[in-house]
Structures are given as structure tokens and as C-alpha cells.
Amino acid sequence: HTYTPQHILHTQHPNPFPFHSPFSFFFTAIAVHNIPEGICVAIPIYFATKNKWKGFVWGTLSGLAEPVAGGFGWIILGTTDSENIDTLAYAILFGLVAGMMVYISFRELLPTARGYDPKDQVATKALLFGMLVMAISLMLFKSST
């Protein structure tokens, strides 16, 4: 994303989304993205243990990792005052996170998807659909500024 916390806090553009604040959209996006993540964690645990409660607990804990890590990041980097954090720090952090995400995708997620779909009947289509969803969300972000 090209949005920085300073942009979110100090934007003067009207919010086209039916949310109460600029933060509401981001909280909603994180929550919606955590639903499939929680399912992907809970289902294998349920099938391995035959215990729905364990699947639910571990799925919920995996979803809580991001808000907790975000809180730690906020504490470490300081308040939302733009004077405390320079653009180099954002460039380094976003670059590190992007590298981690790409590595995990190519090293773990895509090979695992292909392992479950050796004839590639749905894995590539699902990958392309995910890219489409991201492209549409980025277009919505750009149109809101």
C-alpha cells in the first residue's frame, strides 16, 4: 500500500467508504483478511485433533498476532506524530515486510497449493483471483484520494 500512517491521520479527502473514520476501513480490512487465515489454521488442527475447540482457539490466536504486533510496532516507533518517524524508517520496514511476504508466498504457499492441486485445476486460478482482488482494492484506494 502507498498509505502511510501520516496520510491516514492527516488526510483531508472525504472518505468514500461507509466507515466512521479512516482507521475503520483498515481495521475492517485486517479483520476480513484474518477470516481466511483463521480458517486455514483451524481446519488442519481440527482434522488432526478432531477437536473443534482447539481449531477455534489456534485460529483465533493466529488472527490476534497482527493487532498485537501492530501495537508493538506503534510502541517501538513512537506515537503517530510524523516528526518521530522519518521516511527512511518506513522504506526499510515496508521493504522488509514485502520481502518476507514474497518469500513466504514463493517458498511455502504456492508450492503447498500446487501440492494439493497437482493437475493445477484451481491453484493458478485462485492465485490470479487473489491478484485481481488486490488490484481492485488498490484501485479503490487510489480513487478515494
JSON list of C-alpha atoms in Angstrom, two decimals:
[
{"chain": "A", "resi": 1, "resn": "HIS", "atom": "CA", "xyz": [0.00, 0.00, 0.00]},
{"chain": "A", "resi": 2, "resn": "THR", "atom": "CA", "xyz": [1.09, 3.55, -0.59]},
{"chain": "A", "resi": 3, "resn": "TYR", "atom": "CA", "xyz": [-0.66, 4.84, 2.51]},
{"chain": "A", "resi": 4, "resn": "THR", "atom": "CA", "xyz": [1.45, 5.86, 5.48]},
{"chain": "A", "resi": 5, "resn": "PRO", "atom": "CA", "xyz": [0.09, 6.44, 8.97]},
{"chain": "A", "resi": 6, "resn": "GLN", "atom": "CA", "xyz": [0.64, 10.17, 8.42]},
{"chain": "A", "resi": 7, "resn": "HIS", "atom": "CA", "xyz": [-1.53, 10.03, 5.30]},
{"chain": "A", "resi": 8, "resn": "ILE", "atom": "CA", "xyz": [-4.30, 8.19, 7.13]},
{"chain": "A", "resi": 9, "resn": "LEU", "atom": "CA", "xyz": [-4.26, 10.58, 10.08]},
{"chain": "A", "resi": 10, "resn": "HIS", "atom": "CA", "xyz": [-3.87, 13.84, 8.19]},
{"chain": "A", "resi": 11, "resn": "THR", "atom": "CA", "xyz": [-5.86, 13.27, 5.02]},
{"chain": "A", "resi": 12, "resn": "GLN", "atom": "CA", "xyz": [-8.35, 15.98, 4.18]},
{"chain": "A", "resi": 13, "resn": "HIS", "atom": "CA", "xyz": [-10.10, 13.94, 1.48]},
{"chain": "A", "resi": 14, "resn": "PRO", "atom": "CA", "xyz": [-13.66, 12.81, 2.10]},
{"chain": "A", "resi": 15, "resn": "ASN", "atom": "CA", "xyz": [-13.88, 9.13, 2.90]},
{"chain": "A", "resi": 16, "resn": "PRO", "atom": "CA", "xyz": [-15.97, 7.39, 0.19]},
{"chain": "A", "resi": 17, "resn": "PHE", "atom": "CA", "xyz": [-16.34, 4.26, 2.30]},
{"chain": "A", "resi": 18, "resn": "PRO", "atom": "CA", "xyz": [-19.24, 3.95, 4.77]},
{"chain": "A", "resi": 19, "resn": "PHE", "atom": "CA", "xyz": [-16.98, 3.91, 7.83]},
{"chain": "A", "resi": 20, "resn": "HIS", "atom": "CA", "xyz": [-16.77, 6.34, 10.72]},
{"chain": "A", "resi": 21, "resn": "SER", "atom": "CA", "xyz": [-13.07, 7.12, 10.43]},
{"chain": "A", "resi": 22, "resn": "PRO", "atom": "CA", "xyz": [-10.13, 6.39, 8.14]},
{"chain": "A", "resi": 23, "resn": "PHE", "atom": "CA", "xyz": [-8.95, 3.81, 10.67]},
{"chain": "A", "resi": 24, "resn": "SER", "atom": "CA", "xyz": [-12.24, 1.89, 10.44]},
{"chain": "A", "resi": 25, "resn": "PHE", "atom": "CA", "xyz": [-11.51, 0.86, 6.87]},
{"chain": "A", "resi": 26, "resn": "PHE", "atom": "CA", "xyz": [-8.10, -0.51, 7.81]},
{"chain": "A", "resi": 27, "resn": "PHE", "atom": "CA", "xyz": [-9.43, -2.33, 10.86]},
{"chain": "A", "resi": 28, "resn": "THR", "atom": "CA", "xyz": [-12.14, -3.87, 8.69]},
{"chain": "A", "resi": 29, "resn": "ALA", "atom": "CA", "xyz": [-9.60, -4.88, 6.03]},
{"chain": "A", "resi": 30, "resn": "ILE", "atom": "CA", "xyz": [-7.42, -6.58, 8.63]},
{"chain": "A", "resi": 31, "resn": "ALA", "atom": "CA", "xyz": [-10.41, -8.38, 10.13]},
{"chain": "A", "resi": 32, "resn": "VAL", "atom": "CA", "xyz": [-11.69, -9.57, 6.75]},
{"chain": "A", "resi": 33, "resn": "HIS", "atom": "CA", "xyz": [-8.24, -10.80, 5.76]},
{"chain": "A", "resi": 34, "resn": "ASN", "atom": "CA", "xyz": [-7.92, -12.66, 9.07]},
{"chain": "A", "resi": 35, "resn": "ILE", "atom": "CA", "xyz": [-11.04, -14.76, 8.36]},
{"chain": "A", "resi": 36, "resn": "PRO", "atom": "CA", "xyz": [-9.45, -17.00, 5.69]},
{"chain": "A", "resi": 37, "resn": "GLU", "atom": "CA", "xyz": [-6.22, -17.00, 7.68]},
{"chain": "A", "resi": 38, "resn": "GLY", "atom": "CA", "xyz": [-8.06, -18.31, 10.74]},
{"chain": "A", "resi": 39, "resn": "ILE", "atom": "CA", "xyz": [-9.85, -20.93, 8.64]},
{"chain": "A", "resi": 40, "resn": "CYS", "atom": "CA", "xyz": [-6.52, -22.09, 7.17]},
{"chain": "A", "resi": 41, "resn": "VAL", "atom": "CA", "xyz": [-5.15, -22.53, 10.67]},
{"chain": "A", "resi": 42, "resn": "ALA", "atom": "CA", "xyz": [-8.26, -24.02, 12.27]},
{"chain": "A", "resi": 43, "resn": "ILE", "atom": "CA", "xyz": [-9.19, -26.66, 9.68]},
{"chain": "A", "resi": 44, "resn": "PRO", "atom": "CA", "xyz": [-5.92, -28.66, 9.75]},
{"chain": "A", "resi": 45, "resn": "ILE", "atom": "CA", "xyz": [-5.88, -28.53, 13.56]},
{"chain": "A", "resi": 46, "resn": "TYR", "atom": "CA", "xyz": [-9.47, -29.76, 13.69]},
{"chain": "A", "resi": 47, "resn": "PHE", "atom": "CA", "xyz": [-8.77, -32.64, 11.30]},
{"chain": "A", "resi": 48, "resn": "ALA", "atom": "CA", "xyz": [-5.58, -33.58, 13.15]},
{"chain": "A", "resi": 49, "resn": "THR", "atom": "CA", "xyz": [-7.13, -33.49, 16.63]},
{"chain": "A", "resi": 50, "resn": "LYS", "atom": "CA", "xyz": [-10.89, -33.90, 15.92]},
{"chain": "A", "resi": 51, "resn": "ASN", "atom": "CA", "xyz": [-11.31, -31.08, 18.43]},
{"chain": "A", "resi": 52, "resn": "LYS", "atom": "CA", "xyz": [-13.24, -28.03, 17.16]},
{"chain": "A", "resi": 53, "resn": "TRP", "atom": "CA", "xyz": [-12.30, -26.03, 20.25]},
{"chain": "A", "resi": 54, "resn": "LYS", "atom": "CA", "xyz": [-8.54, -26.42, 19.59]},
{"chain": "A", "resi": 55, "resn": "GLY", "atom": "CA", "xyz": [-9.02, -25.37, 15.98]},
{"chain": "A", "resi": 56, "resn": "PHE", "atom": "CA", "xyz": [-11.02, -22.34, 17.06]},
{"chain": "A", "resi": 57, "resn": "VAL", "atom": "CA", "xyz": [-8.51, -21.29, 19.72]},
{"chain": "A", "resi": 58, "resn": "TRP", "atom": "CA", "xyz": [-5.47, -21.59, 17.45]},
{"chain": "A", "resi": 59, "resn": "GLY", "atom": "CA", "xyz": [-7.28, -19.88, 14.56]},
{"chain": "A", "resi": 60, "resn": "THR", "atom": "CA", "xyz": [-8.25, -17.01, 16.86]},
{"chain": "A", "resi": 61, "resn": "LEU", "atom": "CA", "xyz": [-4.71, -16.70, 18.26]},
{"chain": "A", "resi": 62, "resn": "SER", "atom": "CA", "xyz": [-3.25, -16.53, 14.76]},
{"chain": "A", "resi": 63, "resn": "GLY", "atom": "CA", "xyz": [-5.66, -13.71, 13.93]},
{"chain": "A", "resi": 64, "resn": "LEU", "atom": "CA", "xyz": [-4.65, -11.76, 17.04]},
{"chain": "A", "resi": 65, "resn": "ALA", "atom": "CA", "xyz": [-0.98, -11.81, 16.07]},
{"chain": "A", "resi": 66, "resn": "GLU", "atom": "CA", "xyz": [-1.29, -8.84, 13.68]},
{"chain": "A", "resi": 67, "resn": "PRO", "atom": "CA", "xyz": [-3.02, -6.37, 16.02]},
{"chain": "A", "resi": 68, "resn": "VAL", "atom": "CA", "xyz": [-0.61, -7.30, 18.82]},
{"chain": "A", "resi": 69, "resn": "ALA", "atom": "CA", "xyz": [2.41, -6.89, 16.52]},
{"chain": "A", "resi": 70, "resn": "GLY", "atom": "CA", "xyz": [0.95, -3.60, 15.26]},
{"chain": "A", "resi": 71, "resn": "GLY", "atom": "CA", "xyz": [0.73, -2.40, 18.85]},
{"chain": "A", "resi": 72, "resn": "PHE", "atom": "CA", "xyz": [4.35, -3.34, 19.46]},
{"chain": "A", "resi": 73, "resn": "GLY", "atom": "CA", "xyz": [5.35, -1.53, 16.28]},
{"chain": "A", "resi": 74, "resn": "TRP", "atom": "CA", "xyz": [3.48, 1.56, 17.37]},
{"chain": "A", "resi": 75, "resn": "ILE", "atom": "CA", "xyz": [5.17, 1.45, 20.79]},
{"chain": "A", "resi": 76, "resn": "ILE", "atom": "CA", "xyz": [8.62, 0.92, 19.29]},
{"chain": "A", "resi": 77, "resn": "LEU", "atom": "CA", "xyz": [8.32, 3.55, 16.56]},
{"chain": "A", "resi": 78, "resn": "GLY", "atom": "CA", "xyz": [6.68, 6.12, 18.78]},
{"chain": "A", "resi": 79, "resn": "THR", "atom": "CA", "xyz": [3.43, 7.97, 18.61]},
{"chain": "A", "resi": 80, "resn": "THR", "atom": "CA", "xyz": [1.61, 8.84, 15.42]},
{"chain": "A", "resi": 81, "resn": "ASP", "atom": "CA", "xyz": [3.46, 12.19, 15.38]},
{"chain": "A", "resi": 82, "resn": "SER", "atom": "CA", "xyz": [5.09, 12.32, 11.96]},
{"chain": "A", "resi": 83, "resn": "GLU", "atom": "CA", "xyz": [8.13, 14.13, 13.37]},
{"chain": "A", "resi": 84, "resn": "ASN", "atom": "CA", "xyz": [9.23, 10.98, 15.26]},
{"chain": "A", "resi": 85, "resn": "ILE", "atom": "CA", "xyz": [9.48, 8.67, 12.26]},
{"chain": "A", "resi": 86, "resn": "ASP", "atom": "CA", "xyz": [11.25, 9.60, 9.08]},
{"chain": "A", "resi": 87, "resn": "THR", "atom": "CA", "xyz": [10.56, 8.24, 5.62]},
{"chain": "A", "resi": 88, "resn": "LEU", "atom": "CA", "xyz": [13.70, 6.09, 5.64]},
{"chain": "A", "resi": 89, "resn": "ALA", "atom": "CA", "xyz": [12.31, 4.06, 8.55]},
{"chain": "A", "resi": 90, "resn": "TYR", "atom": "CA", "xyz": [9.09, 3.46, 6.61]},
{"chain": "A", "resi": 91, "resn": "ALA", "atom": "CA", "xyz": [11.03, 2.49, 3.50]},
{"chain": "A", "resi": 92, "resn": "ILE", "atom": "CA", "xyz": [13.09, -0.04, 5.46]},
{"chain": "A", "resi": 93, "resn": "LEU", "atom": "CA", "xyz": [10.09, -1.51, 7.30]},
{"chain": "A", "resi": 94, "resn": "PHE", "atom": "CA", "xyz": [7.86, -1.79, 4.23]},
{"chain": "A", "resi": 95, "resn": "GLY", "atom": "CA", "xyz": [10.74, -3.29, 2.23]},
{"chain": "A", "resi": 96, "resn": "LEU", "atom": "CA", "xyz": [11.41, -5.90, 4.93]},
{"chain": "A", "resi": 97, "resn": "VAL", "atom": "CA", "xyz": [7.75, -6.84, 5.21]},
{"chain": "A", "resi": 98, "resn": "ALA", "atom": "CA", "xyz": [7.34, -7.04, 1.42]},
{"chain": "A", "resi": 99, "resn": "GLY", "atom": "CA", "xyz": [10.38, -9.30, 1.18]},
{"chain": "A", "resi": 100, "resn": "MET", "atom": "CA", "xyz": [9.04, -11.59, 3.89]},
{"chain": "A", "resi": 101, "resn": "MET", "atom": "CA", "xyz": [5.63, -11.82, 2.22]},
{"chain": "A", "resi": 102, "resn": "VAL", "atom": "CA", "xyz": [7.06, -12.59, -1.21]},
{"chain": "A", "resi": 103, "resn": "TYR", "atom": "CA", "xyz": [9.44, -15.19, 0.23]},
{"chain": "A", "resi": 104, "resn": "ILE", "atom": "CA", "xyz": [6.67, -16.96, 2.15]},
{"chain": "A", "resi": 105, "resn": "SER", "atom": "CA", "xyz": [4.43, -16.90, -0.93]},
{"chain": "A", "resi": 106, "resn": "PHE", "atom": "CA", "xyz": [7.00, -18.40, -3.28]},
{"chain": "A", "resi": 107, "resn": "ARG", "atom": "CA", "xyz": [8.66, -20.75, -0.80]},
{"chain": "A", "resi": 108, "resn": "GLU", "atom": "CA", "xyz": [5.65, -22.07, 1.12]},
{"chain": "A", "resi": 109, "resn": "LEU", "atom": "CA", "xyz": [2.19, -21.03, -0.03]},
{"chain": "A", "resi": 110, "resn": "LEU", "atom": "CA", "xyz": [2.38, -21.63, -3.78]},
{"chain": "A", "resi": 111, "resn": "PRO", "atom": "CA", "xyz": [4.19, -24.99, -3.55]},
{"chain": "A", "resi": 112, "resn": "THR", "atom": "CA", "xyz": [1.70, -26.15, -0.91]},
{"chain": "A", "resi": 113, "resn": "ALA", "atom": "CA", "xyz": [-1.24, -25.09, -3.08]},
{"chain": "A", "resi": 114, "resn": "ARG", "atom": "CA", "xyz": [0.25, -26.96, -6.05]},
{"chain": "A", "resi": 115, "resn": "GLY", "atom": "CA", "xyz": [0.81, -29.99, -3.82]},
{"chain": "A", "resi": 116, "resn": "TYR", "atom": "CA", "xyz": [-2.90, -30.13, -3.08]},
{"chain": "A", "resi": 117, "resn": "ASP", "atom": "CA", "xyz": [-3.73, -29.48, -6.74]},
{"chain": "A", "resi": 118, "resn": "PRO", "atom": "CA", "xyz": [-1.11, -31.43, -8.75]},
{"chain": "A", "resi": 119, "resn": "LYS", "atom": "CA", "xyz": [-3.09, -31.13, -12.00]},
{"chain": "A", "resi": 120, "resn": "ASP", "atom": "CA", "xyz": [-3.36, -27.35, -11.42]},
{"chain": "A", "resi": 121, "resn": "GLN", "atom": "CA", "xyz": [-7.12, -27.24, -11.85]},
{"chain": "A", "resi": 122, "resn": "VAL", "atom": "CA", "xyz": [-7.71, -24.42, -9.34]},
{"chain": "A", "resi": 123, "resn": "ALA", "atom": "CA", "xyz": [-4.42, -23.25, -7.75]},
{"chain": "A", "resi": 124, "resn": "THR", "atom": "CA", "xyz": [-3.37, -20.91, -10.55]},
{"chain": "A", "resi": 125, "resn": "LYS", "atom": "CA", "xyz": [-6.93, -19.58, -10.94]},
{"chain": "A", "resi": 126, "resn": "ALA", "atom": "CA", "xyz": [-7.07, -18.90, -7.21]},
{"chain": "A", "resi": 127, "resn": "LEU", "atom": "CA", "xyz": [-3.70, -17.10, -7.40]},
{"chain": "A", "resi": 128, "resn": "LEU", "atom": "CA", "xyz": [-4.92, -14.92, -10.26]},
{"chain": "A", "resi": 129, "resn": "PHE", "atom": "CA", "xyz": [-8.22, -14.22, -8.46]},
{"chain": "A", "resi": 130, "resn": "GLY", "atom": "CA", "xyz": [-6.26, -13.13, -5.38]},
{"chain": "A", "resi": 131, "resn": "MET", "atom": "CA", "xyz": [-4.21, -10.78, -7.55]},
{"chain": "A", "resi": 132, "resn": "LEU", "atom": "CA", "xyz": [-7.43, -9.39, -9.04]},
{"chain": "A", "resi": 133, "resn": "VAL", "atom": "CA", "xyz": [-8.87, -8.75, -5.58]},
{"chain": "A", "resi": 134, "resn": "MET", "atom": "CA", "xyz": [-5.71, -6.88, -4.59]},
{"chain": "A", "resi": 135, "resn": "ALA", "atom": "CA", "xyz": [-5.71, -4.86, -7.84]},
{"chain": "A", "resi": 136, "resn": "ILE", "atom": "CA", "xyz": [-9.34, -3.83, -7.31]},
{"chain": "A", "resi": 137, "resn": "SER", "atom": "CA", "xyz": [-8.67, -2.84, -3.69]},
{"chain": "A", "resi": 138, "resn": "LEU", "atom": "CA", "xyz": [-5.68, -0.74, -4.79]},
{"chain": "A", "resi": 139, "resn": "MET", "atom": "CA", "xyz": [-7.81, 0.96, -7.44]},
{"chain": "A", "resi": 140, "resn": "LEU", "atom": "CA", "xyz": [-10.42, 1.75, -4.78]},
{"chain": "A", "resi": 141, "resn": "PHE", "atom": "CA", "xyz": [-7.71, 3.25, -2.57]},
{"chain": "A", "resi": 142, "resn": "LYS", "atom": "CA", "xyz": [-6.41, 5.39, -5.44]},
{"chain": "A", "resi": 143, "resn": "SER", "atom": "CA", "xyz": [-9.89, 6.58, -6.36]},
{"chain": "A", "resi": 144, "resn": "SER", "atom": "CA", "xyz": [-10.50, 7.68, -2.76]},
{"chain": "A", "resi": 145, "resn": "THR", "atom": "CA", "xyz": [-7.59, 10.12, -2.81]}
]
